[in-house]
Coordinates of C-alpha atoms and ligand atoms in Angstrom, one line a residue:
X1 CA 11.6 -12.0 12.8
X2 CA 12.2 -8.8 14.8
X3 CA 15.6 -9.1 16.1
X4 CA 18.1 -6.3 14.3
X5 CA 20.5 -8.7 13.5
X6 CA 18.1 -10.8 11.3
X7 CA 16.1 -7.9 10.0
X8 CA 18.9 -7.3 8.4
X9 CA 20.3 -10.9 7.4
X10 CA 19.6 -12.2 3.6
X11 CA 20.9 -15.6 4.0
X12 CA 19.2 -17.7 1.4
X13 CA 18.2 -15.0 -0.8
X14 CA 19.0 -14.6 -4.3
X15 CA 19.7 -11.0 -5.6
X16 CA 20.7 -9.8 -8.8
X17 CA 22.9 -6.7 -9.5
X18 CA 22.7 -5.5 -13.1
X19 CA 25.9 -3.7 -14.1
X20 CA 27.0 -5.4 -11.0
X21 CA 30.7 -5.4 -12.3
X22 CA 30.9 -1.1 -12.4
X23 CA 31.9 0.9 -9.9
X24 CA 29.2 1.1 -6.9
X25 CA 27.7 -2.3 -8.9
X26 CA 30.5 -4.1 -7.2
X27 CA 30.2 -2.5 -3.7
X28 CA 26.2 -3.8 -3.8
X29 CA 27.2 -7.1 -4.7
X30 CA 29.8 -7.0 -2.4
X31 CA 27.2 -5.6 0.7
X32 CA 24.5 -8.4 -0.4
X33 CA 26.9 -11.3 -0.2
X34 CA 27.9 -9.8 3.5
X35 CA 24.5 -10.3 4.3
X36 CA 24.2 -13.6 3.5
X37 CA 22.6 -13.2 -0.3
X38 CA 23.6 -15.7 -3.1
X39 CA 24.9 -12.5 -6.0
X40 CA 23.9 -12.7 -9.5
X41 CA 26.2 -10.2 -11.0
X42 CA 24.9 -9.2 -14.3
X43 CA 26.8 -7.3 -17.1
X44 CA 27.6 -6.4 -20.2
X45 CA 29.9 -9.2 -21.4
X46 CA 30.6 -12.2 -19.8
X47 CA 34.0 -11.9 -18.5
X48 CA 33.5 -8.7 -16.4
X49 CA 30.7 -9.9 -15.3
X50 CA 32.4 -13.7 -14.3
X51 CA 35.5 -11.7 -13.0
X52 CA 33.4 -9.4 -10.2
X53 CA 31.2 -12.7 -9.6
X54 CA 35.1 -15.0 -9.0
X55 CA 36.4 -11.6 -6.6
X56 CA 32.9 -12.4 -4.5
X57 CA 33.7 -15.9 -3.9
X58 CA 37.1 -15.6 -3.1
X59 CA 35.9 -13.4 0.0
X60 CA 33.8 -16.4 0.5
X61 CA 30.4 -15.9 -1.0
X62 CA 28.2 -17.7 -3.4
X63 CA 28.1 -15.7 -6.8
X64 CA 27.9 -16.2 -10.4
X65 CA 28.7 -13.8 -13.4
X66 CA 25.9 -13.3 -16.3
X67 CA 26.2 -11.1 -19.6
X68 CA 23.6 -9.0 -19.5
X69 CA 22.5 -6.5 -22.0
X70 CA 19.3 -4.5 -20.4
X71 CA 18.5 -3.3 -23.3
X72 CA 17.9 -6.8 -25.2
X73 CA 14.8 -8.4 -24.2
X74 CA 16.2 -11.8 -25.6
X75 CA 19.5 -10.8 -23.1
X76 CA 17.1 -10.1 -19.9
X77 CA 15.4 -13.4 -20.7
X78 CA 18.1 -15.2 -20.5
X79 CA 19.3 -13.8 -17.4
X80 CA 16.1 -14.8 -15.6
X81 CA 17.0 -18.3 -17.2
X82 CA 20.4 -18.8 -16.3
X83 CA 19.2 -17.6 -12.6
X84 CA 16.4 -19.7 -12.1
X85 CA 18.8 -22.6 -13.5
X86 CA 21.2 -22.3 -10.3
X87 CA 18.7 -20.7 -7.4
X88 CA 15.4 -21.6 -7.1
X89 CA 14.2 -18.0 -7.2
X90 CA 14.9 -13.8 -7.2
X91 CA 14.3 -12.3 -4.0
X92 CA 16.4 -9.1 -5.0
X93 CA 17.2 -6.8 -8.1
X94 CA 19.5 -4.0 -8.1
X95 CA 19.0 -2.4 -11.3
X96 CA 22.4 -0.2 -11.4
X97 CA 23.6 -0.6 -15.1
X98 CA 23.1 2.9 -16.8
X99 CA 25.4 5.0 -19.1
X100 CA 27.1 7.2 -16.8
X101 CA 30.5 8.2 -18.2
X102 CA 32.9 9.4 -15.8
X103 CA 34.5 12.8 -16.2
X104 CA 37.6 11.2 -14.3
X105 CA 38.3 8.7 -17.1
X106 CA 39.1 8.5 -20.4
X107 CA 36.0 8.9 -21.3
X108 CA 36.0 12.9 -21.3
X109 CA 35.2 13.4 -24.6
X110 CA 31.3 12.0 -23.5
X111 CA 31.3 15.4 -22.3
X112 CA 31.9 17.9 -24.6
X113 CA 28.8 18.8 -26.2
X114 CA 26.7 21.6 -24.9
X115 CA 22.7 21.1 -24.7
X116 CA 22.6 22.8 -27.9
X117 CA 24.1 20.5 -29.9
X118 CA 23.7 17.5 -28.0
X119 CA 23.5 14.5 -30.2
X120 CA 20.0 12.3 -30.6
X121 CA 21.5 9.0 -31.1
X122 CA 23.3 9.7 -27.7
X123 CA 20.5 10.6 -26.1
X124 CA 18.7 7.5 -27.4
X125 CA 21.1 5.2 -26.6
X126 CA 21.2 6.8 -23.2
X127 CA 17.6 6.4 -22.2
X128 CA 17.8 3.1 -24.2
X129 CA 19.8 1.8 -21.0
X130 CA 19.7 3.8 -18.3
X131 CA 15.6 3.7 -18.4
X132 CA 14.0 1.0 -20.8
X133 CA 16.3 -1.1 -19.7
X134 CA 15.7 -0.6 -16.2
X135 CA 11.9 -0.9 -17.4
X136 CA 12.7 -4.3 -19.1
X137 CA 14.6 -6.0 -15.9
X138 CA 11.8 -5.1 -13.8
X139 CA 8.9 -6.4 -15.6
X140 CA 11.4 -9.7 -16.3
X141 CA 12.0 -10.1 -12.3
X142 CA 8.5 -8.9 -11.2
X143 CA 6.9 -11.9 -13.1
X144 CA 9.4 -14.4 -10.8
X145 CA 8.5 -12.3 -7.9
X146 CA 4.7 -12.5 -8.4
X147 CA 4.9 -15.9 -8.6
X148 CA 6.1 -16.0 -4.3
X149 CA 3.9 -12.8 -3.9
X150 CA 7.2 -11.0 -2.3
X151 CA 10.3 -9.2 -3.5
X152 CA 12.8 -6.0 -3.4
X153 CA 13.3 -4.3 -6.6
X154 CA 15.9 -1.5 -5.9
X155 CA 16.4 1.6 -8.5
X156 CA 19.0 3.8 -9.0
X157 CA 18.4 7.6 -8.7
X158 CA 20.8 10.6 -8.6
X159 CA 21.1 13.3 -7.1
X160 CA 20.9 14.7 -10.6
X161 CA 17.3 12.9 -11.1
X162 CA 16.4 14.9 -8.0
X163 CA 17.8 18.4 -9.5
X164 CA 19.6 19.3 -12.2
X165 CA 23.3 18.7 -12.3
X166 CA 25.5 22.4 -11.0
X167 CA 27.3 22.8 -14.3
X168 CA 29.3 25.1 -12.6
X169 CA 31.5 22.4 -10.8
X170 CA 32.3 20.9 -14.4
X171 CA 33.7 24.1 -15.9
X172 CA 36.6 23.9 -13.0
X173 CA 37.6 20.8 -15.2
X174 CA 39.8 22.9 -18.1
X175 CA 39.7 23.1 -21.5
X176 CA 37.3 22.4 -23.6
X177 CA 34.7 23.3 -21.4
X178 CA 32.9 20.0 -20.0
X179 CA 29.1 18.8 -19.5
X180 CA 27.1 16.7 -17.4
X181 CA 24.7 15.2 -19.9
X182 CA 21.0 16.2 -20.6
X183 CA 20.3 12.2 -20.7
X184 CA 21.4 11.6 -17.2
X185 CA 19.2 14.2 -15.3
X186 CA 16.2 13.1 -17.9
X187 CA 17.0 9.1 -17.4
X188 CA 17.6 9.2 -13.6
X189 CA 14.2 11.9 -13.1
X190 CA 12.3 8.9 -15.2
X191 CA 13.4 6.1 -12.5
X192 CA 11.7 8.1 -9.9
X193 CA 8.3 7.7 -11.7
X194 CA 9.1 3.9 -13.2
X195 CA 9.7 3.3 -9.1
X196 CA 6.4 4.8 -8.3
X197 CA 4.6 2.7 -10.3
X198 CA 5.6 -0.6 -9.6
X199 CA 5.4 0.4 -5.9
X200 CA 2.1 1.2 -6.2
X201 CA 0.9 -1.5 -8.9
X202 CA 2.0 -4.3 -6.4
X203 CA -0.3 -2.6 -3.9
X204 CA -1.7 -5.6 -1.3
X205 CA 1.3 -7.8 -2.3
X206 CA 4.8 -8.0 -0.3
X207 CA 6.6 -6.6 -3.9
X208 CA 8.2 -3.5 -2.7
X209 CA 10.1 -1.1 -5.0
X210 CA 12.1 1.5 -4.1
X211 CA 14.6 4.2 -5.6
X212 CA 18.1 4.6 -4.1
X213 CA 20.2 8.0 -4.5
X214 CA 23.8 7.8 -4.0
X215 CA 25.2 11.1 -4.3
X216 CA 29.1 11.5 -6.1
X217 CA 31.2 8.8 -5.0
X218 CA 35.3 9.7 -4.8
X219 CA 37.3 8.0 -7.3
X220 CA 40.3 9.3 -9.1
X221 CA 38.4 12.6 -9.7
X222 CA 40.5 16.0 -10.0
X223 CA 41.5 17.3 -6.4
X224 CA 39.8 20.5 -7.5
X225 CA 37.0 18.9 -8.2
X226 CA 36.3 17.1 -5.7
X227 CA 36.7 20.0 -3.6
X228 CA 34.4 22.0 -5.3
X229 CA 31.8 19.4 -5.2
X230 CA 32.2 18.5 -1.5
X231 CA 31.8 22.4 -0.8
X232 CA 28.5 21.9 -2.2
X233 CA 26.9 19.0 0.1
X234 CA 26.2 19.6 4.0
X235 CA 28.9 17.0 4.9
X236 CA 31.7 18.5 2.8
X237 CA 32.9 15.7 1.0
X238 CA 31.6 13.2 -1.4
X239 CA 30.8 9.9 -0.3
X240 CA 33.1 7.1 -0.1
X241 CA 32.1 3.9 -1.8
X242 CA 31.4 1.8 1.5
X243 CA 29.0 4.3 2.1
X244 CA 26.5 3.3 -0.1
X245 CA 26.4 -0.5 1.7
X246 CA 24.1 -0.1 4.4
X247 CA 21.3 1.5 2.4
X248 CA 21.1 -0.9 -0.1
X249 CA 21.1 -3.7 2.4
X250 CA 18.3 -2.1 4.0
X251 CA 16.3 -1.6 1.0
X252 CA 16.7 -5.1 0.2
X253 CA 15.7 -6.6 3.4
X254 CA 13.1 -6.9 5.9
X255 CA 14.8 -4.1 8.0
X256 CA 12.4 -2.0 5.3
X257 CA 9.5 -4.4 4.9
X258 CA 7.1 -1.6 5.3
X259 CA 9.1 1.1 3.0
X260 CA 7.9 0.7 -0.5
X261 CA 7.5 3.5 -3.3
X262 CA 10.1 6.1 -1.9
X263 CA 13.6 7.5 -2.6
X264 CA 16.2 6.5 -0.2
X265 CA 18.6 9.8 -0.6
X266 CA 22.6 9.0 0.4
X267 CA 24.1 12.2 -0.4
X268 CA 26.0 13.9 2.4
X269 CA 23.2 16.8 2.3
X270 CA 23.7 17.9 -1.4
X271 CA 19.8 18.3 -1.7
X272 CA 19.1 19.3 1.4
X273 CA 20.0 23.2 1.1
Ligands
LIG301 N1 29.2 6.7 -9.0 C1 28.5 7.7 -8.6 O1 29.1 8.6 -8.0 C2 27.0 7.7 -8.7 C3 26.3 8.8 -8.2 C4 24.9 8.8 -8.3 C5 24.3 7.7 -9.0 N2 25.0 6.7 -9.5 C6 24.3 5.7 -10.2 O2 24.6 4.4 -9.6 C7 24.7 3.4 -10.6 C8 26.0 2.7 -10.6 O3 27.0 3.7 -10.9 P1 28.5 3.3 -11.1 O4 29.3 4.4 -10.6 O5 28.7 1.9 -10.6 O6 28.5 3.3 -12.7 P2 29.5 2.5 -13.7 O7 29.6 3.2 -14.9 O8 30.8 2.2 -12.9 O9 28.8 1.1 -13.8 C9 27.7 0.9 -14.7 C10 27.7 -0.5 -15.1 O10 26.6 -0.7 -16.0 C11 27.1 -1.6 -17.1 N3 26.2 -1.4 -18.3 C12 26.2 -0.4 -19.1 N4 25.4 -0.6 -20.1 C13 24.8 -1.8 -19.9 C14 23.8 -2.6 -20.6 N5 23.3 -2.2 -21.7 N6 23.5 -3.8 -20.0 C15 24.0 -4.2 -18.9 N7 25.0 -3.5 -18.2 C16 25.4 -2.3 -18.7 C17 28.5 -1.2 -17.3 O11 29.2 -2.2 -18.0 C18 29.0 -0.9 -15.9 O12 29.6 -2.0 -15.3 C19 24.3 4.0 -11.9 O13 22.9 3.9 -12.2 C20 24.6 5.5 -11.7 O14 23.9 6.4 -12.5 C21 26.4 6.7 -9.4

């Protein structure tokens, strides 16, 4: 198999997108079923997660919709389960589920606190999801993958794993003054080094793990905002959803059978300054 076209092609091949029903969760699932990939999208309650899964087959692919709570070993059991019931294996994971509350939303007030009084139980929870649970899916999907001797596991990064966040850009956002969380820079830094080392354990096996760094994707945010933050990347915008497609098709297929252990930065430039 050398030819682009099926380099690239994951017909027959199961993947599973945790928080698969979120923002760029849905644009994975939705790149992977393009390809040809049967879509486990996996969530935190059943009916987000069977909604996404029901938009994916009306656009004609073959999906179902799990709850999923990464957190709950019981929860990532039974996600294996209820995939291995309808495919006969798991050729992809997309571990995307984390707590990253947007500033754009109703969900400001995740914001306020300054590193100084930063709550515990928030950071807890945080790095409850956003890194053991990533820890738990991939030791849950590894064991399938073992089993065939050959897999994609694809992690994701941020920008703000790679450096810390520019508080400056938040400040811009009114009153009260507004954070990016410690948790998020700490959680996302962590999937670098949980990437690494299932990269490297699965050395002499055709397991491949990889990290995959979107920078900010447009939404609803503040004009000003986004502004500000496109001023700060080499391209001068942030990146539109679509634009994280191709790179996690490539991590998933053979088009990167011989890229294992890396980061795969999409970020218009912001860490290239
Ligand atoms: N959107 C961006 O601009 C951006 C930029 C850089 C990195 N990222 C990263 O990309 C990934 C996806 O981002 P997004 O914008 O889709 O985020 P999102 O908040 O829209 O989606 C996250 C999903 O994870 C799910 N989730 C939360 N806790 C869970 C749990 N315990 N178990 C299972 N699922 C759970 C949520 O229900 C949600 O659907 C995240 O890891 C995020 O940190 C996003």
């Amino acid at each position: 198999m050398t030819g682009i076209q099926e380099l690239f092609d994951l017909t027959g091949r199961t993947a599973i997108v945790t928080g698969g029903a979120g923002f760029l969760g849905q644009q994975f699932s939705e790149a992977l079923i393009e390809s040809g990939a049967n879509v486990v999208v996996a969530d935190i309650n059943q009916r987000i997660a069977s909604e996404s899964a029901e938009m994916l087959k009306r656009n004609g692919g073959e999906a179902i919709g799990v709850a999923l709570d990464v957190t709950e070993p019981s929860s990532v059991k039974q996600l294996i389960v209820s995939t291995l019931e309808k495919y006969s294996g798991i050729d992809i994971l997309v571990n995307s589920a984390a707590l990253d509350p947007k500033f754009e939303s109703d969900s400001k007030t995740s914001h306020v606190t300054s590193f100084e009084e930063f709550p515990l139980q928030s950071w807890k929870e945080a790095l409850d999801v956003n890194l053991t649970g990533m820890f738990l899916t991939c030791q849950a999907v590894a064991k399938v993958m073992k089993e065939g001797g050959k897999g994609s596991i694809i992690n994701l990064c941020s920008t703000y794993g790679i450096s810390g966040p520019d508080q400056r850009l938040y400040e811009s956002l009114g009153e009260p003054r507004l954070y990016k969380p410690v948790y998020y820079t700490v959680s996302k830094a962590g999937v670098l080094g949980l990437t690494k080392y299932i990269a490297t354990y699965y050395e002499g096996t055709e397991i491949r793990c990889n990290a995959l760094t979107p920078g900010g994707v447009e939404r609803d945010h503040d004009p000003a905002f986004k502004e500000a933050y496109g001023k700060r990347t080499v391209l001068g915008r942030m990146a539109y959803p679509h634009e994280m497609k191709g790179a996690v098709v490539f991590l998933a297929s053979e088009a990167s059978s011989y890229v294992t252990g890396t980061n795969l930065i999409v970020d218009g430039g912001w860490t290239a300054w």
